[in-house]
Amino acid sequence: MMQVAFEKNPKDFLKKYGAYLAQHEAEHNLIFSICQNAEGRAARGEQTGIQLTALSNDEGVVMLAVQTPPHNLVLSRATAADVDKLAETLANQNFKFPGIVGPSDVAHLFADKWAQLTGQKSVEFMDQIIYSITKVLMPDPVEGQMRLARPDEAKTIAGWIKEFTEDTLPKSEHISAEAALQRAQDIIGLRRMFVWDVKGKAVAQASYSGTDTVGRISMVYTPADERGHGYAKAVVAHLSQELLKAGKKMCCLYADARNPVSNSIYRKIGYEFVGRSSLYVLDSGK
């Protein structure tokens, strides 16, 4: 018998369903990250608004979905029948979201079913490759070194985060300068934002999140006037190496499948294909 459970507490959600997510940890790392970020905000007394949905049968959980309104719905792996059931459940609950993120086959099936149920059509905005690494192939040395971003660099990092979202994400996921500054300050405070430093100046960035066993590299960005020197490759390679040395069993990241440069960079330092993830952007509906 199929059952649906709605949760509001990300800590309880991971306690119940973390083992299911860990079976394919690289593909589910975005869900882990969203839940853990929500845990951190809740611990500071902030309202998270996170919506957590679990679909189960008599044998256990078969599909999970996470959303922090007004952001995208993020889906786990699933079978076609389970996708239909979850879409029907969320439509009946009047869920609203600007887009759908998940393993490419799951996201495609969900977007099609959602259109049938709600009239909201969608378009694939981003096709991403999920990579993982367990051993880094260090690139040729470039000038500079990796270090933690400093608190006094928050405005610079905020500008890069804002540019990153505008370069890579749909308009619904763009953020204001104020929100970017808050995010930069938070990540720097958590000691999770790293930069490549050349003569005292930050020239590229990469941050990480993830779980106790997997580090998820994200926000890899080099400003336009610093590109072409290998700084992004260097900071990703060194950060991945540091996380593995610190005890992570692997690192993972998502790369735009349509960007041959970034994919080439990641493969050259040892990242290997795990799967594909798609982002579908919904129209305004009927």
mmCIF file of C-alpha atoms in Angstrom, residues 21 34 54 106 119 133 151 192 203 222 249 254 256 260 270 273:
data_model
loop_
_atom_site.group_PDB
_atom_site.id
_atom_site.type_symbol
_atom_site.label_atom_id
_atom_site.label_comp_id
_atom_site.label_asym_id
_atom_site.label_seq_id
_atom_site.Cartn_x
_atom_site.Cartn_y
_atom_site.Cartn_z
ATOM 1 C CA LEU A 21 19.519 8.729 0.059
ATOM 2 C CA ILE A 34 19.333 21.500 1.359
ATOM 3 C CA ALA A 54 8.363 10.888 1.370
ATOM 4 C CA VAL A 106 12.820 11.402 -13.146
ATOM 5 C CA GLY A 119 -1.562 22.671 -17.221
ATOM 6 C CA ILE A 133 36.048 11.646 -7.470
ATOM 7 C CA PRO A 151 35.478 37.941 6.230
ATOM 8 C CA ARG A 192 33.358 26.527 3.489
ATOM 9 C CA VAL A 203 41.012 35.350 -8.343
ATOM 10 C CA THR A 222 36.261 32.858 -11.920
ATOM 11 C CA LYS A 249 35.129 9.029 0.895
ATOM 12 C CA TYR A 254 27.477 19.129 -11.065
ATOM 13 C CA ASP A 256 26.629 21.980 -17.292
ATOM 14 C CA PRO A 260 32.807 21.578 -22.825
ATOM 15 C CA GLY A 270 39.943 12.838 -12.056
ATOM 16 C CA PHE A 273 30.651 10.388 -14.688
#
